[in-house]
Coordinates of C-alpha atoms and ligand atoms in Angstrom, one line a residue:
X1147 CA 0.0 0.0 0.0
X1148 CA 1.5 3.3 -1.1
X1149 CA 1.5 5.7 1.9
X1150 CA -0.5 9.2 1.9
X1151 CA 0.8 12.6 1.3
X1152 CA -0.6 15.9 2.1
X1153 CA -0.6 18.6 -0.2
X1154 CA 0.1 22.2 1.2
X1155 CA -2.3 24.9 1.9
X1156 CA -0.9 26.7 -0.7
X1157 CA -1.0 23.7 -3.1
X1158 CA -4.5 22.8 -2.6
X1159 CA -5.9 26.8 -3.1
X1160 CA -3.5 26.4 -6.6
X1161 CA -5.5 25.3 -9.4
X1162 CA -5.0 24.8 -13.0
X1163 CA -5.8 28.1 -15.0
X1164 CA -9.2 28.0 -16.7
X1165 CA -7.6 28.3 -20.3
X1166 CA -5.6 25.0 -19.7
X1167 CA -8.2 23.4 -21.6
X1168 CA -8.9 25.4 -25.0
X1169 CA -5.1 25.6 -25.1
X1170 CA -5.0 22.0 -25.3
X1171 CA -7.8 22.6 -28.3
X1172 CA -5.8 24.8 -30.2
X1173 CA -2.4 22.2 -30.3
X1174 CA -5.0 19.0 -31.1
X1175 CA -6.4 20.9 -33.8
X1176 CA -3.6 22.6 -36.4
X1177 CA -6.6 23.8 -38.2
X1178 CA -8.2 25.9 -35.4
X1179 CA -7.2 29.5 -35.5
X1180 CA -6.5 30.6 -32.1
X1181 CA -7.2 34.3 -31.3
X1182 CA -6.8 33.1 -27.6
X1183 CA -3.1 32.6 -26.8
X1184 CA -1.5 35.8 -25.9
X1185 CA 1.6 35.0 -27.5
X1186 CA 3.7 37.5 -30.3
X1187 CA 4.0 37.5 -33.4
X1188 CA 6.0 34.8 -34.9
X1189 CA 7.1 36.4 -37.5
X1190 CA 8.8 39.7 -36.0
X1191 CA 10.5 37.6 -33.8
X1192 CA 13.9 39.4 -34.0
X1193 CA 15.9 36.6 -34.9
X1194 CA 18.3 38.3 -36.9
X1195 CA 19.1 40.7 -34.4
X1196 CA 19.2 38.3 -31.6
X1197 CA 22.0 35.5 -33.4
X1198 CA 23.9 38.9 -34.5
X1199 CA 24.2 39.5 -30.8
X1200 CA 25.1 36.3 -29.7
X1201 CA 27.6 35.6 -32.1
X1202 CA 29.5 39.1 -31.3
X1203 CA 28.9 37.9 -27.6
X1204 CA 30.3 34.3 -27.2
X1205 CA 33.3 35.4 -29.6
X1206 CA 34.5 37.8 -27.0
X1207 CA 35.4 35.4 -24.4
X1208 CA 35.7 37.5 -21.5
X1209 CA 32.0 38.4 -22.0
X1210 CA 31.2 35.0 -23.2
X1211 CA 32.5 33.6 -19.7
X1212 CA 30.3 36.6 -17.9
X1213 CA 27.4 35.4 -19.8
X1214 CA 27.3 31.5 -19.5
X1215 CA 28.4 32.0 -15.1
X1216 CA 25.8 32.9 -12.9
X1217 CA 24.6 36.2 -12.9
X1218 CA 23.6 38.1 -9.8
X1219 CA 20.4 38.1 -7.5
X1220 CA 19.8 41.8 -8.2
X1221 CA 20.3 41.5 -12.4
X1222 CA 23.0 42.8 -14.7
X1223 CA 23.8 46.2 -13.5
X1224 CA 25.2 47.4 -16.8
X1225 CA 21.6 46.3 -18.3
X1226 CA 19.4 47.5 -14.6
X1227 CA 21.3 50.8 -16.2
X1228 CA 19.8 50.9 -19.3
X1229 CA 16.4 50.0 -18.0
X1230 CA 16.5 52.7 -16.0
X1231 CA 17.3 55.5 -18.5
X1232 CA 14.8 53.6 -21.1
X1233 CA 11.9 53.9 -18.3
X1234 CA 12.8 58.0 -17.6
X1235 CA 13.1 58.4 -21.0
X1236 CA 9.9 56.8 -21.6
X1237 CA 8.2 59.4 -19.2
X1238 CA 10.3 62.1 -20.3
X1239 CA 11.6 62.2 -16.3
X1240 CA 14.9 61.9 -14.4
X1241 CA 15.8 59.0 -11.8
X1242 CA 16.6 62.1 -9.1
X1243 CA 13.1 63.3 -10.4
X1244 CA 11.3 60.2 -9.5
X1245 CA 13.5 59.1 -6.4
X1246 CA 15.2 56.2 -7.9
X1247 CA 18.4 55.0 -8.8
X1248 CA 19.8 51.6 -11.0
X1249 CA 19.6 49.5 -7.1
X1250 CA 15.8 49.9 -7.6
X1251 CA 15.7 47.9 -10.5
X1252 CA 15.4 44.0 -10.5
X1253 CA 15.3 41.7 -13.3
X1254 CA 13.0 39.7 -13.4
X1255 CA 12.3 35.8 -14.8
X1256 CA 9.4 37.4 -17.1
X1257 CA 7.4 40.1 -15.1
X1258 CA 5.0 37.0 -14.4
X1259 CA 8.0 36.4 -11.6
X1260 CA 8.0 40.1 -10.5
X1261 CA 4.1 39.8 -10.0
X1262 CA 4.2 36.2 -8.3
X1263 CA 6.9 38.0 -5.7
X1264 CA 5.1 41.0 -4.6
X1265 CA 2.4 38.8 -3.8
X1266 CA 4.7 36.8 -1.6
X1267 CA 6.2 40.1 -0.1
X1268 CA 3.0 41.7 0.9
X1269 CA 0.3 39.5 1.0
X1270 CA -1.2 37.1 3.4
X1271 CA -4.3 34.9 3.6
X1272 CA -7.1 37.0 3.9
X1273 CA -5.8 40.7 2.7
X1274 CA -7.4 42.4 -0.1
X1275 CA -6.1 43.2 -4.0
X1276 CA -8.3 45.6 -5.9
X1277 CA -8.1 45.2 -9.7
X1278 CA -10.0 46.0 -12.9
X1279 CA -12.7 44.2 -14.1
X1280 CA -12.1 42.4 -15.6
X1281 CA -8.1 41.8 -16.0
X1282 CA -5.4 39.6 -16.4
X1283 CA -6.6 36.4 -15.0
X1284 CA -3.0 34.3 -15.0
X1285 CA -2.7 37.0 -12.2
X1286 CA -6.1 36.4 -10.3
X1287 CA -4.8 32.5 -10.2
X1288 CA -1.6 33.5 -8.3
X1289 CA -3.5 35.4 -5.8
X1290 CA -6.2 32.5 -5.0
X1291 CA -3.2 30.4 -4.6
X1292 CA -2.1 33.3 -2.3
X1293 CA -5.2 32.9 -0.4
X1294 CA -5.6 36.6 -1.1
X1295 CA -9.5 38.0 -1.7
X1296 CA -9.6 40.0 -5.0
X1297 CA -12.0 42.6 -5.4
X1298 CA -12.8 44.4 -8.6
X1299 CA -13.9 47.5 -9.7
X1300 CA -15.6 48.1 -13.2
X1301 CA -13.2 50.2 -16.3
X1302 CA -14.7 51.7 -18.9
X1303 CA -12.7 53.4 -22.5
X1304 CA -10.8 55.4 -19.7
X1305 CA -9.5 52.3 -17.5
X1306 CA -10.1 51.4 -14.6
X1307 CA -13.0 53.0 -13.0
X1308 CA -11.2 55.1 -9.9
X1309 CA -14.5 57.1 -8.5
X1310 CA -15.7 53.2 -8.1
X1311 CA -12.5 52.4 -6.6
X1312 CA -12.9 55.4 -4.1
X1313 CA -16.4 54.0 -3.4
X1314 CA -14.7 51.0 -2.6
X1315 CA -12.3 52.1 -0.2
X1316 CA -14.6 54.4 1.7
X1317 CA -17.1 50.8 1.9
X1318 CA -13.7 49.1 3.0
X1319 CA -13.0 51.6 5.6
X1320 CA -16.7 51.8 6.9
X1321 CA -16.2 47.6 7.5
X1322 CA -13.0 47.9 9.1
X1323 CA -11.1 45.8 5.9
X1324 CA -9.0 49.3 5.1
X1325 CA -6.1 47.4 6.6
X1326 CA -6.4 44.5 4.5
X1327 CA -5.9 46.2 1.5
X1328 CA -2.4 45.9 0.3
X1329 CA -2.6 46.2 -3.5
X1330 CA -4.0 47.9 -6.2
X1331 CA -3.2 46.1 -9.6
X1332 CA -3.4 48.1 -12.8
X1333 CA -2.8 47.4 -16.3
X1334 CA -2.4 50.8 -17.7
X1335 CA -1.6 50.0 -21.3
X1336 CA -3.2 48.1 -23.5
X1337 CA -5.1 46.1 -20.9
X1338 CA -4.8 42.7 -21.3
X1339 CA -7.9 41.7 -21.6
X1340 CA -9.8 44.6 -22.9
X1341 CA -6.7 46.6 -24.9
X1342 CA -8.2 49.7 -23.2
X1343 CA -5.5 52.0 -21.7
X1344 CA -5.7 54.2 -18.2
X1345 CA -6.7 57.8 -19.0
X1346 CA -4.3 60.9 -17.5
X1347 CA -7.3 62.4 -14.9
X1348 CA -7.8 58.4 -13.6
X1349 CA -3.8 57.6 -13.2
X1350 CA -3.4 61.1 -10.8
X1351 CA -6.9 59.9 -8.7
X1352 CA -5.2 56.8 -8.7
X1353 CA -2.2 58.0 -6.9
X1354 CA -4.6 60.8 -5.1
X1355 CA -6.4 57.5 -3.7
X1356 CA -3.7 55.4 -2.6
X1357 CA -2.1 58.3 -0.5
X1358 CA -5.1 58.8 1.1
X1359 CA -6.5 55.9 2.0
X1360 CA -2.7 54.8 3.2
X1361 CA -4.0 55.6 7.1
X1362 CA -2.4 52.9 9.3
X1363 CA -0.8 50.9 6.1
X1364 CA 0.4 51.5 3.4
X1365 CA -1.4 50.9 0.2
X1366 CA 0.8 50.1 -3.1
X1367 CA 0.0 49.9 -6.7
X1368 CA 1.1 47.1 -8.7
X1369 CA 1.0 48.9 -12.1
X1370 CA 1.6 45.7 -15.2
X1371 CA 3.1 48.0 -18.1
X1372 CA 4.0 45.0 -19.8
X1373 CA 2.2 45.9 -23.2
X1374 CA 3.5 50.0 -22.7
X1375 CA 5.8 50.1 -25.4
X1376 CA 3.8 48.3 -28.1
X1377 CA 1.5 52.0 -28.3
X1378 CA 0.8 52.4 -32.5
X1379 CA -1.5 55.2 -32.0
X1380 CA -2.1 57.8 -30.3
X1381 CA 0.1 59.8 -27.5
X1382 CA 2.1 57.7 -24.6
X1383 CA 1.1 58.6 -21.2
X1384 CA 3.3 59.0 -18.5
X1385 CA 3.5 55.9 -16.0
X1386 CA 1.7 56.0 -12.7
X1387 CA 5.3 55.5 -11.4
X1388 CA 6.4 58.7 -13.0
X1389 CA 3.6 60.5 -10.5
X1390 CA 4.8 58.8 -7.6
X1391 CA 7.9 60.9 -7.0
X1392 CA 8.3 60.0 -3.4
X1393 CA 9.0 56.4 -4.7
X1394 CA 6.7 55.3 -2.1
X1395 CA 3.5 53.5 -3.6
X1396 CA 4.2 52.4 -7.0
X1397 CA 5.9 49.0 -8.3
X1398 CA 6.0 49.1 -11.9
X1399 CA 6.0 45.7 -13.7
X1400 CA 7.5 45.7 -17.2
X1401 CA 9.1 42.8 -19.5
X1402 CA 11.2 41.9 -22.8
X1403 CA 8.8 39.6 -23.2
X1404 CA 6.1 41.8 -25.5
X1405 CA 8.3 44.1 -27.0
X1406 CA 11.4 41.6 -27.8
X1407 CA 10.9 38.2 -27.3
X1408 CA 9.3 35.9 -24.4
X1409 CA 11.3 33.2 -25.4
X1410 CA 13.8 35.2 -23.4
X1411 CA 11.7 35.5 -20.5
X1412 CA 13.3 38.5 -19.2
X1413 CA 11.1 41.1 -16.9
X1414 CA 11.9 43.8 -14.5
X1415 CA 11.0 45.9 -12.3
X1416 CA 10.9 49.8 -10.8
X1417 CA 10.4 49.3 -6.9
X1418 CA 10.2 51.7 -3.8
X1419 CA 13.7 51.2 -2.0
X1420 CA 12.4 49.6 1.1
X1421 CA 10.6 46.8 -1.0
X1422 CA 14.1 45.8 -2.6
X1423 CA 16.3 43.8 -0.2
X1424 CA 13.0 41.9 0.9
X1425 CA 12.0 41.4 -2.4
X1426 CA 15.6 39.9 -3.5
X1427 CA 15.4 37.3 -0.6
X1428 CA 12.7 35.7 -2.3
X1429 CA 14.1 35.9 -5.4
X1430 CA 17.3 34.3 -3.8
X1431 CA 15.4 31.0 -3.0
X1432 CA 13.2 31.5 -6.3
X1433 CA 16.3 31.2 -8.4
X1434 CA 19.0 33.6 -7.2
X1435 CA 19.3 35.4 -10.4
X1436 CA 17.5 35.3 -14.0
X1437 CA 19.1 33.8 -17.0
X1438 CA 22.4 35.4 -17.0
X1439 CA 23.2 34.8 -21.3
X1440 CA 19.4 37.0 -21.6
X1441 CA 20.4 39.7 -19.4
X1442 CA 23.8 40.3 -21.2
X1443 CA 22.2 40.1 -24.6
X1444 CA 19.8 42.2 -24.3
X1445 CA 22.2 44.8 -22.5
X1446 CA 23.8 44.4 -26.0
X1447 CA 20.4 44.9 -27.7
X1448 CA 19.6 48.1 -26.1
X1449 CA 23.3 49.4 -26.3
X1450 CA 23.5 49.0 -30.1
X1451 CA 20.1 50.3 -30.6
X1452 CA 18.3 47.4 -32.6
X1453 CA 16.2 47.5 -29.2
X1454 CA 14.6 50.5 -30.2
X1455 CA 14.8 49.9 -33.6
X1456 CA 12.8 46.7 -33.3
X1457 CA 10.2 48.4 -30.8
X1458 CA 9.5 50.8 -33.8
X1459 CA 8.8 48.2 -36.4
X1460 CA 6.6 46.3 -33.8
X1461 CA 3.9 49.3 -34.1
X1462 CA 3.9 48.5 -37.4
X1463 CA 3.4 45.3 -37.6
X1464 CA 0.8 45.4 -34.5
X1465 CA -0.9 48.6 -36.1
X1466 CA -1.6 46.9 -39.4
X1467 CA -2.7 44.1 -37.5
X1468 CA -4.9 45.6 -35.4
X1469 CA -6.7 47.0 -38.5
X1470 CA -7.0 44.1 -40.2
X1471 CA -9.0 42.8 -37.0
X1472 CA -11.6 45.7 -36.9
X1473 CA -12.0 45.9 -40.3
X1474 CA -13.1 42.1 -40.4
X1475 CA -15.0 42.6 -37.4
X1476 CA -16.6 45.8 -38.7
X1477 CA -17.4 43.8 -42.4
X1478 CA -18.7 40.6 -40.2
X1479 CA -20.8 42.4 -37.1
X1480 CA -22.1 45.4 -39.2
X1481 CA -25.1 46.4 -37.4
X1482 CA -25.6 42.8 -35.8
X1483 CA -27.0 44.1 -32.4
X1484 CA -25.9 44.1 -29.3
X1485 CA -22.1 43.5 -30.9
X1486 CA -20.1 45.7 -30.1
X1487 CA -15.6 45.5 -29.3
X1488 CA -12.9 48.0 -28.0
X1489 CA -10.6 49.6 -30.7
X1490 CA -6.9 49.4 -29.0
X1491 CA -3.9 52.2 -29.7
X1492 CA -1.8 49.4 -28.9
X1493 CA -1.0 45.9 -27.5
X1494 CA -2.4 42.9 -29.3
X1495 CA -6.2 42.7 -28.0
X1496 CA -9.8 43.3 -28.5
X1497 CA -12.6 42.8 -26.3
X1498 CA -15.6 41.6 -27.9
X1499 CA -18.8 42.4 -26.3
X1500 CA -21.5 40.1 -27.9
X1501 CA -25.4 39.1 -27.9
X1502 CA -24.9 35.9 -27.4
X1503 CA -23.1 34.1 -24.5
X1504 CA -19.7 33.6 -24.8
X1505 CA -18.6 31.1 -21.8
X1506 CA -17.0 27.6 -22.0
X1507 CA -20.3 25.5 -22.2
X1508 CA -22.2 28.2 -24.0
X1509 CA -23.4 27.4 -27.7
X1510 CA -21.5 30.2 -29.0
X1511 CA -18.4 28.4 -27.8
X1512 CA -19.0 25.0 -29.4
X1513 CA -20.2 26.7 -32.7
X1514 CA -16.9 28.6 -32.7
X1515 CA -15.0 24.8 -32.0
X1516 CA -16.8 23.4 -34.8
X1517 CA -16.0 26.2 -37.3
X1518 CA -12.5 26.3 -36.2
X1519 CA -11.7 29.2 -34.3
X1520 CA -10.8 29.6 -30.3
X1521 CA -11.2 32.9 -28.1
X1522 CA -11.1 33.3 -24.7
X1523 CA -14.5 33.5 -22.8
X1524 CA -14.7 37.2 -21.2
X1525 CA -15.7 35.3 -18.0
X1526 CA -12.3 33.7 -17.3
X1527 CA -11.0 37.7 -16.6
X1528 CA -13.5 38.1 -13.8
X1529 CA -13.3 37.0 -9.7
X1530 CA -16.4 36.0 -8.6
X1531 CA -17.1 39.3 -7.1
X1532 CA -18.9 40.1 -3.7
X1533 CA -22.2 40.6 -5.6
X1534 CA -21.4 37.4 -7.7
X1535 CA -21.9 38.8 -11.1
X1536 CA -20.1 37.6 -13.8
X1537 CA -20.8 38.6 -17.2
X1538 CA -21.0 35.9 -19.7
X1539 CA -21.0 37.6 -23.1
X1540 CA -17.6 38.9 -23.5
X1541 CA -14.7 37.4 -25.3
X1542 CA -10.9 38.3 -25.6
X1543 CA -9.7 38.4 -29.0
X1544 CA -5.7 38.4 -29.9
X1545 CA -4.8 39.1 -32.8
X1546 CA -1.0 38.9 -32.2
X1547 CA 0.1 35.4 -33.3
X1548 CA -2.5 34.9 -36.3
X1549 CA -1.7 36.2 -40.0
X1550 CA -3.4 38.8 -41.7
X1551 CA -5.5 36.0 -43.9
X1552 CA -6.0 33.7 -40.0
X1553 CA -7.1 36.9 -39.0
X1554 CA -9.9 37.4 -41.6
X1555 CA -10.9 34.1 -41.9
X1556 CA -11.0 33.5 -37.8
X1557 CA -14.1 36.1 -38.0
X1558 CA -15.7 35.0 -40.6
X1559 CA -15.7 31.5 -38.7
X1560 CA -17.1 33.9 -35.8
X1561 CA -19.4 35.2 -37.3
X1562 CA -20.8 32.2 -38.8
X1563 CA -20.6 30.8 -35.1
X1564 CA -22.7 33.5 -34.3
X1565 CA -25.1 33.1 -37.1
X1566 CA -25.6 29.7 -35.7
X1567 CA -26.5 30.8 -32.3
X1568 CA -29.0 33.4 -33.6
X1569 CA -30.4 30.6 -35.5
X1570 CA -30.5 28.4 -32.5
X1571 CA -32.6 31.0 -30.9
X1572 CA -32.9 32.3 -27.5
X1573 CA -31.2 29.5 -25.9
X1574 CA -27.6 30.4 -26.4
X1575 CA -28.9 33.8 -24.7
X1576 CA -28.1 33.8 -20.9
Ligands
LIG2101 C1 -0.7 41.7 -18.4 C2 0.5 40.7 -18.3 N1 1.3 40.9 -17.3 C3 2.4 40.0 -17.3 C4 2.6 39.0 -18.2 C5 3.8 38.1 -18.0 O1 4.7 38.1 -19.1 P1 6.2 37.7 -18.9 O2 6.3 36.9 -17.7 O3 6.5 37.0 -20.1 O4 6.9 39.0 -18.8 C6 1.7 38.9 -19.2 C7 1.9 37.8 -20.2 O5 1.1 37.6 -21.1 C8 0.6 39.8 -19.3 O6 -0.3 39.7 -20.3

């Protein structure tokens, strides 16, 4: 008889993420288009760029013998540097403006890492993380497995809704649960899921809010930039870190992984000083240092300039994209009520609003299967809020990986989905 085991607390509150399954769909089925893995596209890959690098790299070989040993806990400081000047001049500020200096930069495994950490810095069972509804929901699953409650508050084409979230707080406060709130999560750019992008007026109540409401704790923002520098329209907005110039409230999240490549798995992060040394004793037992060979190369990336180079063709490639994507949607959905989807500057995705249901079981789903095309039900970006709703005709569609033709043909196969339904009748209405 093979002995028990028990699983830890933490183990048991970890579960699978919902997506797993129509992941699975989309690698059984090479002829399903999947607009529901947020992954890059293939194409732009900078491949060029990156074996140019190497080679110049590994035929030095005192840098090739820098790059293959460990690395540090902290990250490359030639290339925390770098990320450092890149981030002012993204915001058009200085380090001494904003309180920081290179030591507040930490590279990350992927920003994913950065994320999972701050939630093991601040958060215990039982405290409280405000986010948008609805949002990133790889990130809600690392907080359940926290044992964190999420609350959300609604976002509308300016972001996240902040006169809700200041309802919110003063309800917290009323209950005596001010103290449990630790984090606000934002993603400011480009949301992922809703490509819908924090307005000026909401990021400066934002910070307004947290300073307020920091009473007997403090409360810090957890602002996910990691689709920031793939903007092909419109005007960049400052950060939410670049307003907090105390460096007190706001860790910014950012990553290689959108605007390079996430086969490099390289994030970092902006922190307040005091949150470094603890955060890099969990990064010590997490790994004690990120790929060393990544952090050198892409030192040598943004050194040479092919970083920026690269960043600028990317809003080319995602721009044209991105109108390929409306215009099928607007040819397919004209007039079809109740259809309705966001219109991104940037990032790689659209939120479909839709008449018809849109969850896992729903007929809208399994017409989509049968015509060969994947998306990921809205409801998998929502917590099961205090009130319990959960909206059930929203979809997230990327159009990052697919191909200009996929991309066409991927909403025709919606829209016949969807013709389907209607022909179905009320049923696939819930
Ligand atoms: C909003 C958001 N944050 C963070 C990540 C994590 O990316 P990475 O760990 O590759 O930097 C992703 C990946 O899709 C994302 O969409």
């Amino acid at each position: 008889m093979t002995v028990p085991f028990r699983l830890s607390t933490r183990a048991t509150q970890t579960h699978d993420q919902p997506i797993s399954y129509f992941m699975q769909q989309a690698v059984e089925n090479p002829d399903l288009i999947s607009l529901a893995a947020g992954l890059v596209d293939p194409c732009s890959l900078p491949a060029a760029e990156v074996r140019e690098v190497l080679d110049e790299l590994l035929a030095d070989p005192v840098a090739a013998q820098s790059a293959l040993q460990y690395g540090t806990t902290h990250g490359y400081a030639p290339l925390r540097d770098k990320i450092l000047d890149r981030a002012m001049s993204l915001d058009r500020t200085t380090a001494a403006g904003v309180s920081l200096s290179a030591d507040d930069v930490i590279v990350t495994t992927g920003s994913q890492q950065l994320l999972y950490m701050v939630g093991e810095l601040l958060l215990d069972p039982g405290d409280i993380v405000i986010a948008e509804a609805p949002s990133y929901f790889v990130y809600h699953g690392t907080l359940t497995s926290l044992g964190v409650r999420t609350l959300q508050v609604p976002m509308d084409e300016e972001g996240m809704d902040t006169a809700a979230l200041e309802d919110l707080l003063v309800r917290l406060e009323k209950t005596g649960d001010l103290e449990r709130v630790k984090l606000i999560y934002t993603i400011d750019y480009f949301q992922n899921p809703t490509g819908l992008t924090l307005s000026m007026p909401r990021r400066r109540h934002l910070m307004d809010l947290v300073r307020r409401f920091s009473k007997r704790q403090r409360i810090f923002v957890l602002e996910d930039a990691a689709y920031r520098e793939l903007r092909f329209d419109g005007i960049d907005v400052p950060s939410i870190k670049s307003l907090d110039e105390d460096n007190a409230h706001v860790i910014l999240a950012m990553t290689f992984s959108k605007p390079m490549a996430p086969g490099l798995k390289t994030g970092y992060g902006l922190l307040p000083t005091e949150l470094v040394t603890p955060l890099l004793r969990f990064k010590g037992n997490h790994d004690f240092g990120s790929c060393n060979l990544a952090q050198h190369l892409l030192d040598r990336v943004l050194a040479s300039g092919a970083y920026l180079r690269h960043v600028e063709h990317l809003s080319h490639v995602y721009r044209l994209k991105r109108d390929t994507i409306l215009a099928a949607l607007a040819e397919e959905f004209a007039g079809a009520e109740g259809m309705k989807w966001t219109r991104p500057d940037g990032g790689m995705y659209v939120w479909l609003t839709s008449a018809v249901a849109t969850g896992p079981d729903s007929l809208f789903m399994k017409a989509s299967l049968a015509e060969g095309v994947l998306y990921v039900p809205g409801q998998f970006c929502y917590v099961n809020g205090e009130n319990g709703k959960l909206p059930k005709n929203e979809a997230r569609l990327c159009f990052g990986v697919a191909s200009h033709d996929q991309l066409r043909e991927a909403v025709r196969r919606l829209g016949r989905a969807a013709a389907a339904c209607s022909v179905a009748g009320a049923a696939c209405v819930s």
